[in-house]
PDB file of C-alpha atoms in Angstrom:
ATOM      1  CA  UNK A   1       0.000   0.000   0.000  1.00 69.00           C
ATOM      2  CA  UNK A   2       1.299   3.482  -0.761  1.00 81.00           C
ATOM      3  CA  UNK A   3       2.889   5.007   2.178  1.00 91.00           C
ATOM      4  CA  UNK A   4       5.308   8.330   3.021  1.00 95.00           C
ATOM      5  CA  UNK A   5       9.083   7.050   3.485  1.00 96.00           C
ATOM      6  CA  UNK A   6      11.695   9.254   5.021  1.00 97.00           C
ATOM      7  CA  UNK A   7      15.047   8.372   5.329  1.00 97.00           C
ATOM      8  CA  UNK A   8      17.436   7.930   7.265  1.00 97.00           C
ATOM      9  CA  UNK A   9      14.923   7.128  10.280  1.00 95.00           C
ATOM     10  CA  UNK A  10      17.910   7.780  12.422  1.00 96.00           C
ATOM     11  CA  UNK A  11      20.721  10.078  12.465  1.00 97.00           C
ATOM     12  CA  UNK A  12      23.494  10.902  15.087  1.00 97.00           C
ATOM     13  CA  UNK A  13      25.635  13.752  14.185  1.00 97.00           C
ATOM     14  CA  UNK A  14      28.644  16.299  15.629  1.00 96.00           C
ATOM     15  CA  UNK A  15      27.120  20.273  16.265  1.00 96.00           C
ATOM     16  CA  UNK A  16      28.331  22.092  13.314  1.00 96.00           C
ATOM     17  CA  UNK A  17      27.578  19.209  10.801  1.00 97.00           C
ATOM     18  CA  UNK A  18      25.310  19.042   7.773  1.00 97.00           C
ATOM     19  CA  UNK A  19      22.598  16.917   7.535  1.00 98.00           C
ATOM     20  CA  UNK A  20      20.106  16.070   4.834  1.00 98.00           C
ATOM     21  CA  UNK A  21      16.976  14.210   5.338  1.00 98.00           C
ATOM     22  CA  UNK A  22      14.868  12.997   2.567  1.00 98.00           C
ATOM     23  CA  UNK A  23      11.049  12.248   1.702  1.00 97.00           C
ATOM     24  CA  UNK A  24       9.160  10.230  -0.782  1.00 97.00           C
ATOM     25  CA  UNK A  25       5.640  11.417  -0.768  1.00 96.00           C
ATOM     26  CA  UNK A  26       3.102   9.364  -1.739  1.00 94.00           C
ATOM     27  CA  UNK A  27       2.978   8.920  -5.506  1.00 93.00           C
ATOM     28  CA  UNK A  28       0.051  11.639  -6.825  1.00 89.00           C
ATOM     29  CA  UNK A  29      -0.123  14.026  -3.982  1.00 91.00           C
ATOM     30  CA  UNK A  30       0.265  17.526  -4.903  1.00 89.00           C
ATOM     31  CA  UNK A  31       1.301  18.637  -1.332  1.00 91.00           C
ATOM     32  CA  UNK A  32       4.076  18.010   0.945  1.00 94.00           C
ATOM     33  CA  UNK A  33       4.683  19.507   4.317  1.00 93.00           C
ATOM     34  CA  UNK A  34       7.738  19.046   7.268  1.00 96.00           C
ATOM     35  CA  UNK A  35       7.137  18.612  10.774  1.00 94.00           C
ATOM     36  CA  UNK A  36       9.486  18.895  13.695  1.00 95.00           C
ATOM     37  CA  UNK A  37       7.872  17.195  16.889  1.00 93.00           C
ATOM     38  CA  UNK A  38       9.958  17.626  20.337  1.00 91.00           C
ATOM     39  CA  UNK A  39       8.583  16.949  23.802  1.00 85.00           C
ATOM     40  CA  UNK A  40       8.985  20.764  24.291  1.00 85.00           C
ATOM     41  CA  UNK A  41       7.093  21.897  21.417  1.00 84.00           C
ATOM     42  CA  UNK A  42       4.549  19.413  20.713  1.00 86.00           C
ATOM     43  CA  UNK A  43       4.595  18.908  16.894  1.00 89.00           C
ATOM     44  CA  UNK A  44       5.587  21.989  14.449  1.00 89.00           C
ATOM     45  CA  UNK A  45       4.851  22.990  10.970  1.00 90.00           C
ATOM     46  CA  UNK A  46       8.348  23.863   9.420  1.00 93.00           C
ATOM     47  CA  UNK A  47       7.542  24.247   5.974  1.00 92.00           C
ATOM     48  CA  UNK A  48       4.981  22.876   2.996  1.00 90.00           C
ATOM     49  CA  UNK A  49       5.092  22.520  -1.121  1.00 91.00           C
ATOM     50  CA  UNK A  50       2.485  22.435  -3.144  1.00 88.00           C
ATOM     51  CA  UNK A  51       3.235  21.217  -6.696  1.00 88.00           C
ATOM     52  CA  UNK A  52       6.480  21.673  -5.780  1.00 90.00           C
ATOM     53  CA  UNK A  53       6.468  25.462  -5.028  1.00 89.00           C
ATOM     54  CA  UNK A  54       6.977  26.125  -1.043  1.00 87.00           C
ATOM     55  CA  UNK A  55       3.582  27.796   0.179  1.00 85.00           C
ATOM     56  CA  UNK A  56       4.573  28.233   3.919  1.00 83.00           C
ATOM     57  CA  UNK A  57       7.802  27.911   5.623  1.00 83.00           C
ATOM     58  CA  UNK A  58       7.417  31.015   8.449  1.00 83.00           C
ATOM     59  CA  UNK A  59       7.744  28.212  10.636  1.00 84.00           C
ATOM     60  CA  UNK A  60      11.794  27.212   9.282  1.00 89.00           C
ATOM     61  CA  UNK A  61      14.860  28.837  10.758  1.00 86.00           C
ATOM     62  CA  UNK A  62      15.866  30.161   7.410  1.00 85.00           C
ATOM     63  CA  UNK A  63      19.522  31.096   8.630  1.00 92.00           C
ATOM     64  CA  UNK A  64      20.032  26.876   8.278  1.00 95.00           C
ATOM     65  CA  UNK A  65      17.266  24.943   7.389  1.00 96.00           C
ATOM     66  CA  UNK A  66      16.545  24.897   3.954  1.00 95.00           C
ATOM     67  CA  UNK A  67      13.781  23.010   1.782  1.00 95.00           C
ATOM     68  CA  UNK A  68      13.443  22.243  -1.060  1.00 94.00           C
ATOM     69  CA  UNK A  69      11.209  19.386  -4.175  1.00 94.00           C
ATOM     70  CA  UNK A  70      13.613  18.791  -6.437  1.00 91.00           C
ATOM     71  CA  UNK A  71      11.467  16.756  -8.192  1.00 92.00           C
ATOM     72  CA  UNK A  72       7.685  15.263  -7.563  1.00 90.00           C
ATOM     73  CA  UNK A  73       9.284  12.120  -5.762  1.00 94.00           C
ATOM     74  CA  UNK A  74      11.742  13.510  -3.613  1.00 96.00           C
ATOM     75  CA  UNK A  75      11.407  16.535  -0.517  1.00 97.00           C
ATOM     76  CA  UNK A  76      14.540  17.457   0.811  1.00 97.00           C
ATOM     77  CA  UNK A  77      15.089  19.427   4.562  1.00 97.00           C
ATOM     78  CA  UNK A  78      18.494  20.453   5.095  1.00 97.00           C
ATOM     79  CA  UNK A  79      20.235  22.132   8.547  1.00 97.00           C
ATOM     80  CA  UNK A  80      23.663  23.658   8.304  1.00 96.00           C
ATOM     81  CA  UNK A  81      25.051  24.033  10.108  1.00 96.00           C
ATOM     82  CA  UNK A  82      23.477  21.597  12.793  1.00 96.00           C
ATOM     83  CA  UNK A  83      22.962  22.122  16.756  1.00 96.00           C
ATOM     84  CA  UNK A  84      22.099  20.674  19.890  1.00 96.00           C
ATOM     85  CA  UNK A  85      18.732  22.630  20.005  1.00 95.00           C
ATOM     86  CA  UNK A  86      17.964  21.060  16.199  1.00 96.00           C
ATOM     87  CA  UNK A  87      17.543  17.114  18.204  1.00 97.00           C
ATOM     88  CA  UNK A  88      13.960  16.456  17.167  1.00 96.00           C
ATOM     89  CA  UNK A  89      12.055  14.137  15.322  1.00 96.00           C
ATOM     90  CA  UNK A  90      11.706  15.224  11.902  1.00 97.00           C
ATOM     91  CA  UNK A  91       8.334  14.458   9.861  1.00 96.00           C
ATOM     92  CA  UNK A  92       7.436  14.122   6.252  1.00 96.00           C
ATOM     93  CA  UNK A  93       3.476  14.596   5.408  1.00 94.00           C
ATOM     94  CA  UNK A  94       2.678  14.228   1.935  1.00 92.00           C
ATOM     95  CA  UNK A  95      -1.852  15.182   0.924  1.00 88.00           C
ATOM     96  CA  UNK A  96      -3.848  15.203  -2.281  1.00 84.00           C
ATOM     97  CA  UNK A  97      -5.404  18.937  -2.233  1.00 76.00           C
ATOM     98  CA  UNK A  98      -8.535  18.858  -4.183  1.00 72.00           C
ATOM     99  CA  UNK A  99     -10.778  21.923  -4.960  1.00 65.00           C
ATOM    100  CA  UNK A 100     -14.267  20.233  -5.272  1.00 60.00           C
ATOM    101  CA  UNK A 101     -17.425  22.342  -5.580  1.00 55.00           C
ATOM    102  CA  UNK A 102     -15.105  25.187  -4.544  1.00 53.00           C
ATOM    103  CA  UNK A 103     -13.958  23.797  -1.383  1.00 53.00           C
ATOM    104  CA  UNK A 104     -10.355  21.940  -0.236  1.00 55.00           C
ATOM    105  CA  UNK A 105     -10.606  17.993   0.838  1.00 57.00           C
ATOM    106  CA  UNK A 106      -7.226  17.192   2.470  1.00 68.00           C
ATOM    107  CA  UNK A 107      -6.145  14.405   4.608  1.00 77.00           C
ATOM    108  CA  UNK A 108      -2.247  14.610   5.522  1.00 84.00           C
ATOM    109  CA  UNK A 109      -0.400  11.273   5.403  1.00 89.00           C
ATOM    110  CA  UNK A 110       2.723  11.374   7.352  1.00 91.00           C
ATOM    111  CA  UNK A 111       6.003   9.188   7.128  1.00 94.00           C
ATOM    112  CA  UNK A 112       7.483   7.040   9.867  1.00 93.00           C
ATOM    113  CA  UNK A 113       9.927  10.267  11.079  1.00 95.00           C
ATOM    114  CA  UNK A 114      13.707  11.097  11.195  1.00 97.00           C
ATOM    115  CA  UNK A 115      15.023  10.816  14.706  1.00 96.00           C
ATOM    116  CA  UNK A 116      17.806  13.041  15.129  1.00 97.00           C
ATOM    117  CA  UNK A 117      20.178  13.856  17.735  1.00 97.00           C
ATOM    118  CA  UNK A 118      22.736  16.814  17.379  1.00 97.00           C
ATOM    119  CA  UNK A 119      25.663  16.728  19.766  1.00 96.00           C
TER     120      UNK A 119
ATOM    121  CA  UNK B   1      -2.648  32.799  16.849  1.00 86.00           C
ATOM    122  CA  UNK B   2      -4.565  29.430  16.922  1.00 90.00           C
ATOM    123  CA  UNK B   3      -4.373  27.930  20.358  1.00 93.00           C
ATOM    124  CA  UNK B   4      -4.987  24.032  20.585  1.00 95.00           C
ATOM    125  CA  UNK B   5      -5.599  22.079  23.514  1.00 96.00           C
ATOM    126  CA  UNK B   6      -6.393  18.460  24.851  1.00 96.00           C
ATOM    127  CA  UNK B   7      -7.653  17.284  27.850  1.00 92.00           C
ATOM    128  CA  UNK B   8      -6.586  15.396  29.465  1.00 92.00           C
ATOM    129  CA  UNK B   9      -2.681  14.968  28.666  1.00 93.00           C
ATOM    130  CA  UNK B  10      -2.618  11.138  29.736  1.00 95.00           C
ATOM    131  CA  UNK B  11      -5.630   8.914  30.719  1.00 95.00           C
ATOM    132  CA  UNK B  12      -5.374   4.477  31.645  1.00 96.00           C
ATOM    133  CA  UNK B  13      -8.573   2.925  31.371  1.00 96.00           C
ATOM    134  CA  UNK B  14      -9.569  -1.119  31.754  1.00 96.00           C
ATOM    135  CA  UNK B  15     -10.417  -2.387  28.450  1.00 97.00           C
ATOM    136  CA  UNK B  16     -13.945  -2.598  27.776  1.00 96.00           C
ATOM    137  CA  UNK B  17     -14.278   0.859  28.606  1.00 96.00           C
ATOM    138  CA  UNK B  18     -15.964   3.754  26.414  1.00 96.00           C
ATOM    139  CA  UNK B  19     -13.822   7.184  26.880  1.00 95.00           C
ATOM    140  CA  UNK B  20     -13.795  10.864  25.715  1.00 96.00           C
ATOM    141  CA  UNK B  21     -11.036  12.663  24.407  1.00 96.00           C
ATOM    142  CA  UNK B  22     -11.496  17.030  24.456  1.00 97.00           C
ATOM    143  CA  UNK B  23     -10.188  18.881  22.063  1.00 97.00           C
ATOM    144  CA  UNK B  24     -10.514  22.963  22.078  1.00 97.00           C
ATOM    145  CA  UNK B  25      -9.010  25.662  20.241  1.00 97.00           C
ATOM    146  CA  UNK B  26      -9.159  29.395  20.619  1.00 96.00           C
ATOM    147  CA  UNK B  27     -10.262  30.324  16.816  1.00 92.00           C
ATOM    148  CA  UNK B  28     -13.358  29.418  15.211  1.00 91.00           C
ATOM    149  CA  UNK B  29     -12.515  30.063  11.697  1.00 90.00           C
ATOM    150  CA  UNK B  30     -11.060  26.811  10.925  1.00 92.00           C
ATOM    151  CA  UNK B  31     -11.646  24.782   7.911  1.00 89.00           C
ATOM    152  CA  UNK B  32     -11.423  21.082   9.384  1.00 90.00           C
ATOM    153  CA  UNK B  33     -10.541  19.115  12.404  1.00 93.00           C
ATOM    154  CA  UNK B  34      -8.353  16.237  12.399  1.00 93.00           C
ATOM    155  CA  UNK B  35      -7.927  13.500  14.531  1.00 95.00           C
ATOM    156  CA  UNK B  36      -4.202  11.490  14.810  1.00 94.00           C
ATOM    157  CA  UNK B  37      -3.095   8.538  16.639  1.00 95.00           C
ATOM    158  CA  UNK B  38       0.974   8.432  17.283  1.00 94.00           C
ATOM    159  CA  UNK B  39       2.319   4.908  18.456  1.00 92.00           C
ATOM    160  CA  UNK B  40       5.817   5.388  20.208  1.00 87.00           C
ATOM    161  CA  UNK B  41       8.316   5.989  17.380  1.00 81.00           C
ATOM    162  CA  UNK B  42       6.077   6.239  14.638  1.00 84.00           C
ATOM    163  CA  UNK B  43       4.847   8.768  12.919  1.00 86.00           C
ATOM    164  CA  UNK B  44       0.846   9.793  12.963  1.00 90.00           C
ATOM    165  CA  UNK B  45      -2.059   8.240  11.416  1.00 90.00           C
ATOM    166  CA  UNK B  46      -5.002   9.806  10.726  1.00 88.00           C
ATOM    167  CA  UNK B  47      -8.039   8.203  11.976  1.00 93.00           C
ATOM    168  CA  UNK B  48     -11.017  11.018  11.077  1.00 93.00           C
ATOM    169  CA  UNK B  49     -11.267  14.192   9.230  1.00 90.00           C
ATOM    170  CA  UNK B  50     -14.185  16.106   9.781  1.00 92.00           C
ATOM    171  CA  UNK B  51     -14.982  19.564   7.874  1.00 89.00           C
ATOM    172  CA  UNK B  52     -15.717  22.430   8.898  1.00 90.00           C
ATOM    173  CA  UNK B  53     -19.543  22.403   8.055  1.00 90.00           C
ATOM    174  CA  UNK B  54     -19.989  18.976   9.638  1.00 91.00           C
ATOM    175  CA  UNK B  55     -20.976  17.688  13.478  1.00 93.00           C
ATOM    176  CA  UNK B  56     -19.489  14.536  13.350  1.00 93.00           C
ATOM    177  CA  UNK B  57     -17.962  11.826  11.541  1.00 93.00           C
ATOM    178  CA  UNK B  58     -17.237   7.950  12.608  1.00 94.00           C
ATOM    179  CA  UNK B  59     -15.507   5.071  11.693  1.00 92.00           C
ATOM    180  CA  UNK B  60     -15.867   1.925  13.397  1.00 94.00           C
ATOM    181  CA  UNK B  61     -15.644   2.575  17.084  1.00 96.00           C
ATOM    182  CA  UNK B  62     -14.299   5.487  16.856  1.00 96.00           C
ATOM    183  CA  UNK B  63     -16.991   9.064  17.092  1.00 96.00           C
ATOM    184  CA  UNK B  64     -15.831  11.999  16.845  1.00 96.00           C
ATOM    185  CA  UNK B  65     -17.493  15.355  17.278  1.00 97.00           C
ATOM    186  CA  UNK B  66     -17.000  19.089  16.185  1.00 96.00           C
ATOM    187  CA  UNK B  67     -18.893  22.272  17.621  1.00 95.00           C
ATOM    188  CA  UNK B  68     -17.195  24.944  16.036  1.00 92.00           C
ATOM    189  CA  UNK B  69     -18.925  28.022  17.410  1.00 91.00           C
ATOM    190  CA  UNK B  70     -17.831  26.676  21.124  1.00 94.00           C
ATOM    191  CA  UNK B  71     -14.232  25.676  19.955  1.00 95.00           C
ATOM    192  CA  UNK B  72     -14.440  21.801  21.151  1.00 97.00           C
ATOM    193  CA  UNK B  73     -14.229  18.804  19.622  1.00 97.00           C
ATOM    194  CA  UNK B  74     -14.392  14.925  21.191  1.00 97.00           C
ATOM    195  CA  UNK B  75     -13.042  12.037  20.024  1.00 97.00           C
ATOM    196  CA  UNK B  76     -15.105   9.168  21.611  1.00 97.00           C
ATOM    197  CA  UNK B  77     -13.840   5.794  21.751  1.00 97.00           C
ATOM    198  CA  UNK B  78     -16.360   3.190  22.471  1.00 97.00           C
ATOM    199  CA  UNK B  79     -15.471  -0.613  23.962  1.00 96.00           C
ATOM    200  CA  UNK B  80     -11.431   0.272  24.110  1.00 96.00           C
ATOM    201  CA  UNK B  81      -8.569  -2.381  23.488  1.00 96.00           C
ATOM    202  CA  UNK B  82      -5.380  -2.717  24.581  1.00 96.00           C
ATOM    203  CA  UNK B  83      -4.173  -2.379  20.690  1.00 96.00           C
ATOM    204  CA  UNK B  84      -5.955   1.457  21.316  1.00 97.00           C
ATOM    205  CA  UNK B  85      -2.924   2.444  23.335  1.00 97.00           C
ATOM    206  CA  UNK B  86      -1.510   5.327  21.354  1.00 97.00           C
ATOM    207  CA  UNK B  87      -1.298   9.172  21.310  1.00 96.00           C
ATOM    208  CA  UNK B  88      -4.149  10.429  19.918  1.00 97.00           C
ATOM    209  CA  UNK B  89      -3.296  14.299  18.844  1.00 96.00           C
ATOM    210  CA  UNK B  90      -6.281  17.084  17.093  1.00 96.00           C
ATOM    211  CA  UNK B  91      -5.200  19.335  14.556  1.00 94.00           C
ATOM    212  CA  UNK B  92      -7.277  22.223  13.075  1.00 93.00           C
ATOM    213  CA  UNK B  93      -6.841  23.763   9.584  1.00 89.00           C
ATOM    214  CA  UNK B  94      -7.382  27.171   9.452  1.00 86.00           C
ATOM    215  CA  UNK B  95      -9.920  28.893   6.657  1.00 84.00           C
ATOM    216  CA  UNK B  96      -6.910  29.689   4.472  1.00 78.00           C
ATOM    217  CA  UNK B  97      -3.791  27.778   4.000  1.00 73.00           C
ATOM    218  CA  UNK B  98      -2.951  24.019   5.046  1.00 72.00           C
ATOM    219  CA  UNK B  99      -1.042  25.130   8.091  1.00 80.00           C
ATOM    220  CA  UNK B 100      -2.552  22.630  10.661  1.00 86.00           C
ATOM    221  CA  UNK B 101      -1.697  23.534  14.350  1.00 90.00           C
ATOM    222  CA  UNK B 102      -1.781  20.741  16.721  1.00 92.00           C
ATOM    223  CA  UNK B 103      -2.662  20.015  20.237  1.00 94.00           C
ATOM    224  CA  UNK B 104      -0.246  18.045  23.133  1.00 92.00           C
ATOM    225  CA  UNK B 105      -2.046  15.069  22.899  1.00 94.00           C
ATOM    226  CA  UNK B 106      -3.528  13.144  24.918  1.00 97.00           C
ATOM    227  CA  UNK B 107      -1.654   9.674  26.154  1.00 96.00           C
ATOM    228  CA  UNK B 108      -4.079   6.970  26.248  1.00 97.00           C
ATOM    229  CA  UNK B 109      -3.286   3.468  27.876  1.00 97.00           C
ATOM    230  CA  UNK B 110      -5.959   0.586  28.207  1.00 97.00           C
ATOM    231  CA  UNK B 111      -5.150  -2.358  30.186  1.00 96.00           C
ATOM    232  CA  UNK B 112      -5.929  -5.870  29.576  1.00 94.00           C
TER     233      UNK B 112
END
């Protein structure tokens, strides 16, 4: 069955270091959005495409985290460079956006997560 | 600013049981109200979407209600199982924009 994969689902990395973590959306959806969830925070919207163009991302740290749909198959978020505070679990949400009768039906799908740890 | 929250943040109930989950936010221009469930290290899966211009929606035994003009919304879980056990989060979408704003949670565990 279709289904949102992220990857890596975990990642251990040195403050000051890049990292890169990747989405597949769900083949068809026209809308992709990142999460970051900590036990502070609750769960956060970072940042979200639709048909590739970013619609939001007031939510993103813009001085290092970067997004960014290469292509239909593939959502990018990138920190650089990384630090402690950026240890979260990162999500991937990929929805079909249809305008029916002149309203929006959405349901957001989300991946399994990108557990990461900054030291 | 949208304002979500859930009461309570953590409930344990025998299984059998029927429970409530509240949901309340501060803004009543939304456009829908989600429900999620979140099992430990995974990510969330919706379980009921209901629109703005609705008053409830179900699926199996699972209810859940929306009163928009009062801010609330339940999620109502009737005859829980042990396999219920999860972190069942609310989201609301506002009137413009997919930005969905989330509540705590709330940390249901049902014992056998």
């Amino acid at each position: 069955d279709a289904r949102v994969t992220q990857t890596p689902r975990h990642k251990v990395t040195e403050m000051g270091q890049e990292v890169t973590m990747r989405c597949q959306p769900i083949l068809g959806h026209n809308t992709v959005f990142w999460y970051r969830q900590t036990m502070m925070q609750g769960l956060e919207l970072l940042a979200y495409f639709r048909n590739r163009a970013p619609l939001d991302d007031s939510g993103m740290p813009k001085d290092r985290f970067s997004a960014e749909m290469p292509d239909a198959t593939l959502a990018t978020l990138k920190i650089q460079p990384s630090e402690p505070r950026d240890s979260a679990v990162y999500f991937c949400a990929s929805g079909l956006v249809l305008f029916r009768e002149g309203r929006a039906t959405d349901t957001q799908y989300f991946g399994p997560g990108t557990r990461l740890t900054v030291l | 600013k949208q304002e979500v929250t859930q009461i309570p943040a953590a409930l344990s109930v025998p299984e059998g049981e029927n429970l409530v989950l509240n949901c309340s936010f501060t803004d009543s221009a939304i456009y829908n109200l989600q429900w999620f469930r979140q099992d430990p290290g995974k990510g969330l899966t919706s379980l009921l979407l209901i629109q703005s211009s609705q008053r409830e929606q179900t699926s199996g035994r699972l209810n859940a209600s929306l009163d928009k003009s009062s801010g609330r919304s339940t999620l109502y879980i009737a005859a829980s199982q042990p396999g219920d056990s999860a972190t069942y989060l609310c989201a609301v979408r506002p009137t413009s924009g997919s930005r969905l704003t989330f509540g705590e949670g709330t940390q249901l565990t049902v014992n056998p």
